[in-house]
Amino acid sequence: RKEVEQDPGPFNVPEGATVAFNCTYSNSASQSFFWYRQDCRKEPKLLMSVYSSGNEDGRFTAQLNRASQYISLLIRDSKLSDSATYLCVVNNRSGNTPLVFGKGTRLSVIA
Amino acid sequence: ETGVTQSPTHLIKTRGQQVTLRCSSQSGHNTVSWYQQALGQGPQFIFQYYREEENGRGNFPPRFSGLQFPNYSSELNVNALELDDSALYLCASSRSTDPNEKLFFGSGTQLSVL
C-alpha cells in the first residue's frame, strides 16, 4: 500500500460547484498534514495545513480523520482559477523522508 | 515569488552524461531539500541539506549527490544519467529541518534525458 494515496482525477466541475477530494495515508504515526496546490509545470505551493479540529480558509475546508487515516479538502463555489493539481502531503516524522507527497488530484473548473 | 531560484530552467542531456543543478535558497533559510517529480507523479524526496551536511536521504541511488555551500545555496549532481531520470527537479528551502516548517519551492529544472 502506498504511503499516501489520492484519486488522480481529473475532476471536471462547472464554475460555482462544490468539489471534495480525499486522501488516505498508511502510517498511523503520521503527525502533520498539508494540502499543496500545483499549477501545470509549476512548483507546488502550500494551500493549507490540516489540523485535527478541521480548518477553513475562505472557500477551502480541510478535515482530518485520524481513526480512518484520511484527509479531505472541500472547495466551495469553484472558480476557473482553482483549476490545478492538489497534492496531499503527510509528515511522518520517521525514517528518512520528512514529507511524503501523494500523486495529486487534478481539478478542472469549466465555465 | 518565493525567493528560491533554480538554474537552469530546462536541460537536455543524453544517457551516461552527468548534470549539475543549482538552487539559491530564500534569505534566512538554512535548509534545502531536493525533490524529483516525474510526469504524473508527486514530488519524491531525494535528500536534504542543513548547514552544509546531508540531513536525510530518500530512496535514490548514490549517483544522486549534493552539496550545500556556506551561503546555504545547494547543488544536485546526477552521474551516469538514465532515461528514467527525466523529470522536474524541485528545490525547496525552509527556515529549519522541522518537517512542519513551510517549504518554499523554486520553479524547478526540467531535465530531459535522451
PDB file of C-alpha atoms in Angstrom:
ATOM      1  CA  ARG A   1       0.000   0.000   0.000  1.00  0.00           C
ATOM      2  CA  LYS A   2       1.340   3.401  -0.934  1.00  0.00           C
ATOM      3  CA  GLU A   3       2.115   5.822   1.861  1.00  0.00           C
ATOM      4  CA  VAL A   4      -0.202   8.496   0.513  1.00  0.00           C
ATOM      5  CA  GLU A   5      -2.965   7.742  -1.970  1.00  0.00           C
ATOM      6  CA  GLN A   6      -5.166  10.107  -3.909  1.00  0.00           C
ATOM      7  CA  ASP A   7      -7.690   9.727  -6.703  1.00  0.00           C
ATOM      8  CA  PRO A   8      -5.803  11.204  -9.691  1.00  0.00           C
ATOM      9  CA  GLY A   9      -8.996  12.521 -11.300  1.00  0.00           C
ATOM     10  CA  PRO A  10      -9.462  14.531 -13.368  1.00  0.00           C
ATOM     11  CA  PHE A  11     -12.421  16.132 -11.658  1.00  0.00           C
ATOM     12  CA  ASN A  12     -14.246  18.302 -14.201  1.00  0.00           C
ATOM     13  CA  VAL A  13     -16.720  20.607 -12.485  1.00  0.00           C
ATOM     14  CA  PRO A  14     -18.671  23.708 -13.534  1.00  0.00           C
ATOM     15  CA  GLU A  15     -17.990  27.088 -12.015  1.00  0.00           C
ATOM     16  CA  GLY A  16     -19.772  27.518  -8.718  1.00  0.00           C
ATOM     17  CA  ALA A  17     -19.797  23.809  -7.910  1.00  0.00           C
ATOM     18  CA  THR A  18     -18.597  22.264  -4.669  1.00  0.00           C
ATOM     19  CA  VAL A  19     -15.937  19.589  -5.023  1.00  0.00           C
ATOM     20  CA  ALA A  20     -14.238  17.359  -2.471  1.00  0.00           C
ATOM     21  CA  PHE A  21     -11.007  15.403  -2.604  1.00  0.00           C
ATOM     22  CA  ASN A  22      -9.949  12.628  -0.261  1.00  0.00           C
ATOM     23  CA  CYS A  23      -6.524  11.316   0.538  1.00  0.00           C
ATOM     24  CA  THR A  24      -5.579   8.258   2.599  1.00  0.00           C
ATOM     25  CA  TYR A  25      -2.294   7.621   4.363  1.00  0.00           C
ATOM     26  CA  SER A  26      -0.827   4.369   5.597  1.00  0.00           C
ATOM     27  CA  ASN A  27       1.376   5.393   8.506  1.00  0.00           C
ATOM     28  CA  SER A  28      -0.690   5.755  11.660  1.00  0.00           C
ATOM     29  CA  ALA A  29       2.225   7.611  13.292  1.00  0.00           C
ATOM     30  CA  SER A  30       1.909  10.480  10.804  1.00  0.00           C
ATOM     31  CA  GLN A  31       1.707  13.759  12.632  1.00  0.00           C
ATOM     32  CA  SER A  32       1.206  16.639  10.221  1.00  0.00           C
ATOM     33  CA  PHE A  33      -0.818  17.000   7.083  1.00  0.00           C
ATOM     34  CA  PHE A  34      -0.971  19.547   4.311  1.00  0.00           C
ATOM     35  CA  TRP A  35      -2.605  20.340   1.012  1.00  0.00           C
ATOM     36  CA  TYR A  36      -0.414  21.840  -1.702  1.00  0.00           C
ATOM     37  CA  ARG A  37      -1.579  23.267  -4.995  1.00  0.00           C
ATOM     38  CA  GLN A  38       0.436  22.809  -8.175  1.00  0.00           C
ATOM     39  CA  ASP A  39      -0.329  24.550 -11.440  1.00  0.00           C
ATOM     40  CA  CYS A  40       0.719  22.902 -14.689  1.00  0.00           C
ATOM     41  CA  ARG A  41       4.519  22.665 -14.907  1.00  0.00           C
ATOM     42  CA  LYS A  42       4.977  24.986 -11.931  1.00  0.00           C
ATOM     43  CA  GLU A  43       6.215  24.456  -8.404  1.00  0.00           C
ATOM     44  CA  PRO A  44       3.925  23.255  -5.583  1.00  0.00           C
ATOM     45  CA  LYS A  45       2.636  25.929  -3.215  1.00  0.00           C
ATOM     46  CA  LEU A  46       1.231  25.390   0.257  1.00  0.00           C
ATOM     47  CA  LEU A  47      -2.537  25.772   0.203  1.00  0.00           C
ATOM     48  CA  MET A  48      -3.267  24.949   3.817  1.00  0.00           C
ATOM     49  CA  SER A  49      -2.242  22.841   6.765  1.00  0.00           C
ATOM     50  CA  VAL A  50      -4.748  20.308   8.075  1.00  0.00           C
ATOM     51  CA  TYR A  51      -5.493  20.310  11.790  1.00  0.00           C
ATOM     52  CA  SER A  52      -7.252  17.669  13.866  1.00  0.00           C
ATOM     53  CA  SER A  53     -10.123  20.034  14.558  1.00  0.00           C
ATOM     54  CA  GLY A  54     -10.526  20.836  10.896  1.00  0.00           C
ATOM     55  CA  ASN A  55      -9.818  24.246   9.444  1.00  0.00           C
ATOM     56  CA  GLU A  56     -11.264  26.637   6.937  1.00  0.00           C
ATOM     57  CA  ASP A  57      -9.733  29.313   4.759  1.00  0.00           C
ATOM     58  CA  GLY A  58     -12.301  31.151   2.702  1.00  0.00           C
ATOM     59  CA  ARG A  59     -13.835  28.708   0.240  1.00  0.00           C
ATOM     60  CA  PHE A  60     -11.476  25.912   1.298  1.00  0.00           C
ATOM     61  CA  THR A  61     -12.096  23.493   4.172  1.00  0.00           C
ATOM     62  CA  ALA A  62      -9.714  20.758   5.271  1.00  0.00           C
ATOM     63  CA  GLN A  63     -10.594  17.858   7.537  1.00  0.00           C
ATOM     64  CA  LEU A  64      -8.561  15.125   9.192  1.00  0.00           C
ATOM     65  CA  ASN A  65      -9.886  11.756  10.309  1.00  0.00           C
ATOM     66  CA  ARG A  66      -7.131  10.015  12.243  1.00  0.00           C
ATOM     67  CA  ALA A  67      -9.170   6.917  13.013  1.00  0.00           C
ATOM     68  CA  SER A  68      -9.737   6.216   9.323  1.00  0.00           C
ATOM     69  CA  GLN A  69      -6.442   7.770   8.250  1.00  0.00           C
ATOM     70  CA  TYR A  70      -7.788  10.112   5.662  1.00  0.00           C
ATOM     71  CA  ILE A  71      -7.679  13.798   4.881  1.00  0.00           C
ATOM     72  CA  SER A  72     -10.163  15.752   2.827  1.00  0.00           C
ATOM     73  CA  LEU A  73     -10.254  19.059   1.019  1.00  0.00           C
ATOM     74  CA  LEU A  74     -13.535  20.755   0.169  1.00  0.00           C
ATOM     75  CA  ILE A  75     -13.707  23.629  -2.299  1.00  0.00           C
ATOM     76  CA  ARG A  76     -16.932  25.611  -2.393  1.00  0.00           C
ATOM     77  CA  ASP A  77     -18.075  27.947  -5.172  1.00  0.00           C
ATOM     78  CA  SER A  78     -15.336  26.737  -7.555  1.00  0.00           C
ATOM     79  CA  LYS A  79     -13.602  29.356  -9.683  1.00  0.00           C
ATOM     80  CA  LEU A  80     -11.845  28.889 -13.006  1.00  0.00           C
ATOM     81  CA  SER A  81      -8.626  29.834 -11.206  1.00  0.00           C
ATOM     82  CA  ASP A  82      -8.993  26.809  -8.917  1.00  0.00           C
ATOM     83  CA  SER A  83      -8.025  24.565 -11.848  1.00  0.00           C
ATOM     84  CA  ALA A  84      -4.821  22.872 -10.733  1.00  0.00           C
ATOM     85  CA  THR A  85      -3.461  19.671  -9.218  1.00  0.00           C
ATOM     86  CA  TYR A  86      -3.966  19.312  -5.484  1.00  0.00           C
ATOM     87  CA  LEU A  87      -1.271  17.370  -3.638  1.00  0.00           C
ATOM     88  CA  CYS A  88      -1.883  15.692  -0.313  1.00  0.00           C
ATOM     89  CA  VAL A  89       1.232  15.767   1.878  1.00  0.00           C
ATOM     90  CA  VAL A  90       1.967  13.847   5.064  1.00  0.00           C
ATOM     91  CA  ASN A  91       4.743  14.335   7.593  1.00  0.00           C
ATOM     92  CA  ASN A  92       5.784  11.002   9.049  1.00  0.00           C
ATOM     93  CA  ARG A  93       8.498  12.288  11.377  1.00  0.00           C
ATOM     94  CA  SER A  94      10.194   8.923  10.997  1.00  0.00           C
ATOM     95  CA  GLY A  95      12.552   7.317   8.546  1.00  0.00           C
ATOM     96  CA  ASN A  96      14.474   9.462   6.151  1.00  0.00           C
ATOM     97  CA  THR A  97      11.651  11.186   4.353  1.00  0.00           C
ATOM     98  CA  PRO A  98      10.392  14.303   6.095  1.00  0.00           C
ATOM     99  CA  LEU A  99       7.393  14.829   3.842  1.00  0.00           C
ATOM    100  CA  VAL A 100       5.599  12.345   1.617  1.00  0.00           C
ATOM    101  CA  PHE A 101       3.614  13.697  -1.328  1.00  0.00           C
ATOM    102  CA  GLY A 102       0.677  11.987  -2.976  1.00  0.00           C
ATOM    103  CA  LYS A 103       0.438  11.876  -6.761  1.00  0.00           C
ATOM    104  CA  GLY A 104      -2.114  14.644  -6.752  1.00  0.00           C
ATOM    105  CA  THR A 105      -5.712  15.093  -7.835  1.00  0.00           C
ATOM    106  CA  ARG A 106      -6.314  17.121 -10.944  1.00  0.00           C
ATOM    107  CA  LEU A 107      -9.179  19.604 -10.943  1.00  0.00           C
ATOM    108  CA  SER A 108     -10.571  21.383 -13.990  1.00  0.00           C
ATOM    109  CA  VAL A 109     -13.218  24.046 -13.394  1.00  0.00           C
ATOM    110  CA  ILE A 110     -15.197  24.694 -16.534  1.00  0.00           C
ATOM    111  CA  ALA A 111     -17.065  27.898 -17.461  1.00  0.00           C
TER     112      ALA A 111
ATOM    113  CA  GLU B   1       7.615  34.707  -5.808  1.00  0.00           C
ATOM    114  CA  THR B   2       9.277  32.575  -3.140  1.00  0.00           C
ATOM    115  CA  GLY B   3      12.818  33.899  -3.394  1.00  0.00           C
ATOM    116  CA  VAL B   4      14.102  30.402  -4.227  1.00  0.00           C
ATOM    117  CA  THR B   5      15.798  30.348  -7.605  1.00  0.00           C
ATOM    118  CA  GLN B   6      16.885  27.350  -9.621  1.00  0.00           C
ATOM    119  CA  SER B   7      19.069  27.087 -12.680  1.00  0.00           C
ATOM    120  CA  PRO B   8      18.922  26.135 -15.400  1.00  0.00           C
ATOM    121  CA  THR B   9      15.180  26.064 -16.073  1.00  0.00           C
ATOM    122  CA  HIS B  10      15.476  23.428 -18.780  1.00  0.00           C
ATOM    123  CA  LEU B  11      18.203  20.986 -19.683  1.00  0.00           C
ATOM    124  CA  ILE B  12      18.625  18.233 -22.251  1.00  0.00           C
ATOM    125  CA  LYS B  13      21.231  15.527 -21.710  1.00  0.00           C
ATOM    126  CA  THR B  14      21.993  12.100 -23.128  1.00  0.00           C
ATOM    127  CA  ARG B  15      22.282   8.805 -21.292  1.00  0.00           C
ATOM    128  CA  GLY B  16      25.518   8.384 -19.377  1.00  0.00           C
ATOM    129  CA  GLN B  17      26.205  12.088 -19.036  1.00  0.00           C
ATOM    130  CA  GLN B  18      26.460  13.986 -15.777  1.00  0.00           C
ATOM    131  CA  VAL B  19      24.405  17.006 -14.723  1.00  0.00           C
ATOM    132  CA  THR B  20      24.587  19.683 -12.028  1.00  0.00           C
ATOM    133  CA  LEU B  21      21.519  21.602 -10.955  1.00  0.00           C
ATOM    134  CA  ARG B  22      21.698  24.693  -8.770  1.00  0.00           C
ATOM    135  CA  CYS B  23      19.468  26.254  -6.157  1.00  0.00           C
ATOM    136  CA  SER B  24      19.660  29.517  -4.222  1.00  0.00           C
ATOM    137  CA  SER B  25      17.657  29.376  -1.029  1.00  0.00           C
ATOM    138  CA  GLN B  26      15.456  32.115   0.327  1.00  0.00           C
ATOM    139  CA  SER B  27      17.181  34.629   2.581  1.00  0.00           C
ATOM    140  CA  GLY B  28      17.266  33.408   6.173  1.00  0.00           C
ATOM    141  CA  HIS B  29      16.728  29.743   5.239  1.00  0.00           C
ATOM    142  CA  ASN B  30      19.423  27.246   6.199  1.00  0.00           C
ATOM    143  CA  THR B  31      17.771  24.053   4.976  1.00  0.00           C
ATOM    144  CA  VAL B  32      17.446  22.908   1.382  1.00  0.00           C
ATOM    145  CA  SER B  33      15.555  19.839   0.189  1.00  0.00           C
ATOM    146  CA  TRP B  34      15.596  18.365  -3.293  1.00  0.00           C
ATOM    147  CA  TYR B  35      12.689  16.548  -4.908  1.00  0.00           C
ATOM    148  CA  GLN B  36      12.240  14.670  -8.169  1.00  0.00           C
ATOM    149  CA  GLN B  37       8.847  14.875  -9.839  1.00  0.00           C
ATOM    150  CA  ALA B  38       8.233  12.579 -12.785  1.00  0.00           C
ATOM    151  CA  LEU B  39       5.317  13.289 -15.108  1.00  0.00           C
ATOM    152  CA  GLY B  40       2.018  12.455 -13.441  1.00  0.00           C
ATOM    153  CA  GLN B  41       3.625  11.766 -10.074  1.00  0.00           C
ATOM    154  CA  GLY B  42       4.011  13.655  -6.848  1.00  0.00           C
ATOM    155  CA  PRO B  43       7.414  15.018  -5.793  1.00  0.00           C
ATOM    156  CA  GLN B  44       9.741  12.326  -4.396  1.00  0.00           C
ATOM    157  CA  PHE B  45      12.236  13.307  -1.707  1.00  0.00           C
ATOM    158  CA  ILE B  46      15.860  12.935  -2.814  1.00  0.00           C
ATOM    159  CA  PHE B  47      17.788  14.437   0.115  1.00  0.00           C
ATOM    160  CA  GLN B  48      18.025  17.382   2.436  1.00  0.00           C
ATOM    161  CA  TYR B  49      20.959  19.600   3.380  1.00  0.00           C
ATOM    162  CA  TYR B  50      21.301  21.508   6.612  1.00  0.00           C
ATOM    163  CA  ARG B  51      24.323  23.663   7.393  1.00  0.00           C
ATOM    164  CA  GLU B  52      26.351  22.047   4.615  1.00  0.00           C
ATOM    165  CA  GLU B  53      25.692  18.468   5.754  1.00  0.00           C
ATOM    166  CA  GLU B  54      23.319  15.870   4.319  1.00  0.00           C
ATOM    167  CA  ASN B  55      20.435  15.526   6.749  1.00  0.00           C
ATOM    168  CA  GLY B  56      18.324  12.704   5.407  1.00  0.00           C
ATOM    169  CA  ARG B  57      18.053  10.880   2.131  1.00  0.00           C
ATOM    170  CA  GLY B  58      15.239   9.235   0.234  1.00  0.00           C
ATOM    171  CA  ASN B  59      15.350   6.080  -1.837  1.00  0.00           C
ATOM    172  CA  PHE B  60      17.736   7.294  -4.539  1.00  0.00           C
ATOM    173  CA  PRO B  61      20.997   5.630  -5.671  1.00  0.00           C
ATOM    174  CA  PRO B  62      24.434   7.064  -4.816  1.00  0.00           C
ATOM    175  CA  ARG B  63      24.792   8.572  -8.288  1.00  0.00           C
ATOM    176  CA  PHE B  64      22.499  11.298  -6.922  1.00  0.00           C
ATOM    177  CA  SER B  65      24.683  13.511  -4.756  1.00  0.00           C
ATOM    178  CA  GLY B  66      24.583  17.024  -3.443  1.00  0.00           C
ATOM    179  CA  LEU B  67      26.343  19.902  -1.814  1.00  0.00           C
ATOM    180  CA  GLN B  68      25.401  22.859   0.283  1.00  0.00           C
ATOM    181  CA  PHE B  69      27.582  25.945   0.454  1.00  0.00           C
ATOM    182  CA  PRO B  70      28.219  28.369   3.336  1.00  0.00           C
ATOM    183  CA  ASN B  71      25.629  30.761   1.898  1.00  0.00           C
ATOM    184  CA  TYR B  72      23.128  27.834   2.009  1.00  0.00           C
ATOM    185  CA  SER B  73      22.803  27.570  -1.754  1.00  0.00           C
ATOM    186  CA  SER B  74      22.886  23.996  -2.981  1.00  0.00           C
ATOM    187  CA  GLU B  75      23.727  21.761  -5.910  1.00  0.00           C
ATOM    188  CA  LEU B  76      22.269  18.457  -7.029  1.00  0.00           C
ATOM    189  CA  ASN B  77      24.582  16.261  -9.099  1.00  0.00           C
ATOM    190  CA  VAL B  78      23.449  13.236 -11.047  1.00  0.00           C
ATOM    191  CA  ASN B  79      26.027  10.931 -12.634  1.00  0.00           C
ATOM    192  CA  ALA B  80      25.538   8.300 -15.335  1.00  0.00           C
ATOM    193  CA  LEU B  81      22.167   9.693 -16.374  1.00  0.00           C
ATOM    194  CA  GLU B  82      19.409   7.231 -17.238  1.00  0.00           C
ATOM    195  CA  LEU B  83      16.269   7.793 -19.286  1.00  0.00           C
ATOM    196  CA  ASP B  84      14.156   7.483 -16.131  1.00  0.00           C
ATOM    197  CA  ASP B  85      15.956  10.473 -14.632  1.00  0.00           C
ATOM    198  CA  SER B  86      13.876  12.683 -16.929  1.00  0.00           C
ATOM    199  CA  ALA B  87      11.779  14.740 -14.526  1.00  0.00           C
ATOM    200  CA  LEU B  88      11.177  18.110 -12.936  1.00  0.00           C
ATOM    201  CA  TYR B  89      13.733  18.652 -10.162  1.00  0.00           C
ATOM    202  CA  LEU B  90      12.483  20.881  -7.402  1.00  0.00           C
ATOM    203  CA  CYS B  91      14.462  22.589  -4.713  1.00  0.00           C
ATOM    204  CA  ALA B  92      12.735  23.779  -1.546  1.00  0.00           C
ATOM    205  CA  SER B  93      14.189  25.874   1.235  1.00  0.00           C
ATOM    206  CA  SER B  94      12.956  26.264   4.788  1.00  0.00           C
ATOM    207  CA  ARG B  95      13.964  28.016   7.985  1.00  0.00           C
ATOM    208  CA  SER B  96      14.832  24.761   9.743  1.00  0.00           C
ATOM    209  CA  THR B  97      14.748  20.986   9.412  1.00  0.00           C
ATOM    210  CA  ASP B  98      11.414  20.784  11.273  1.00  0.00           C
ATOM    211  CA  PRO B  99       9.069  18.952   8.856  1.00  0.00           C
ATOM    212  CA  ASN B 100       6.283  21.301   9.981  1.00  0.00           C
ATOM    213  CA  GLU B 101       8.240  24.257   8.674  1.00  0.00           C
ATOM    214  CA  LYS B 102       6.766  25.700   5.486  1.00  0.00           C
ATOM    215  CA  LEU B 103       8.622  24.738   2.320  1.00  0.00           C
ATOM    216  CA  PHE B 104       9.290  27.379  -0.298  1.00  0.00           C
ATOM    217  CA  PHE B 105       9.798  25.770  -3.690  1.00  0.00           C
ATOM    218  CA  GLY B 106      11.757  27.077  -6.627  1.00  0.00           C
ATOM    219  CA  SER B 107      10.291  26.858 -10.129  1.00  0.00           C
ATOM    220  CA  GLY B 108      12.277  23.733 -10.840  1.00  0.00           C
ATOM    221  CA  THR B 109      14.630  22.441 -13.500  1.00  0.00           C
ATOM    222  CA  GLN B 110      13.049  20.324 -16.232  1.00  0.00           C
ATOM    223  CA  LEU B 111      15.601  17.655 -17.163  1.00  0.00           C
ATOM    224  CA  SER B 112      15.166  15.566 -20.285  1.00  0.00           C
ATOM    225  CA  VAL B 113      17.479  12.590 -20.808  1.00  0.00           C
ATOM    226  CA  LEU B 114      17.575  11.270 -24.378  1.00  0.00           C
TER     227      LEU B 114
END
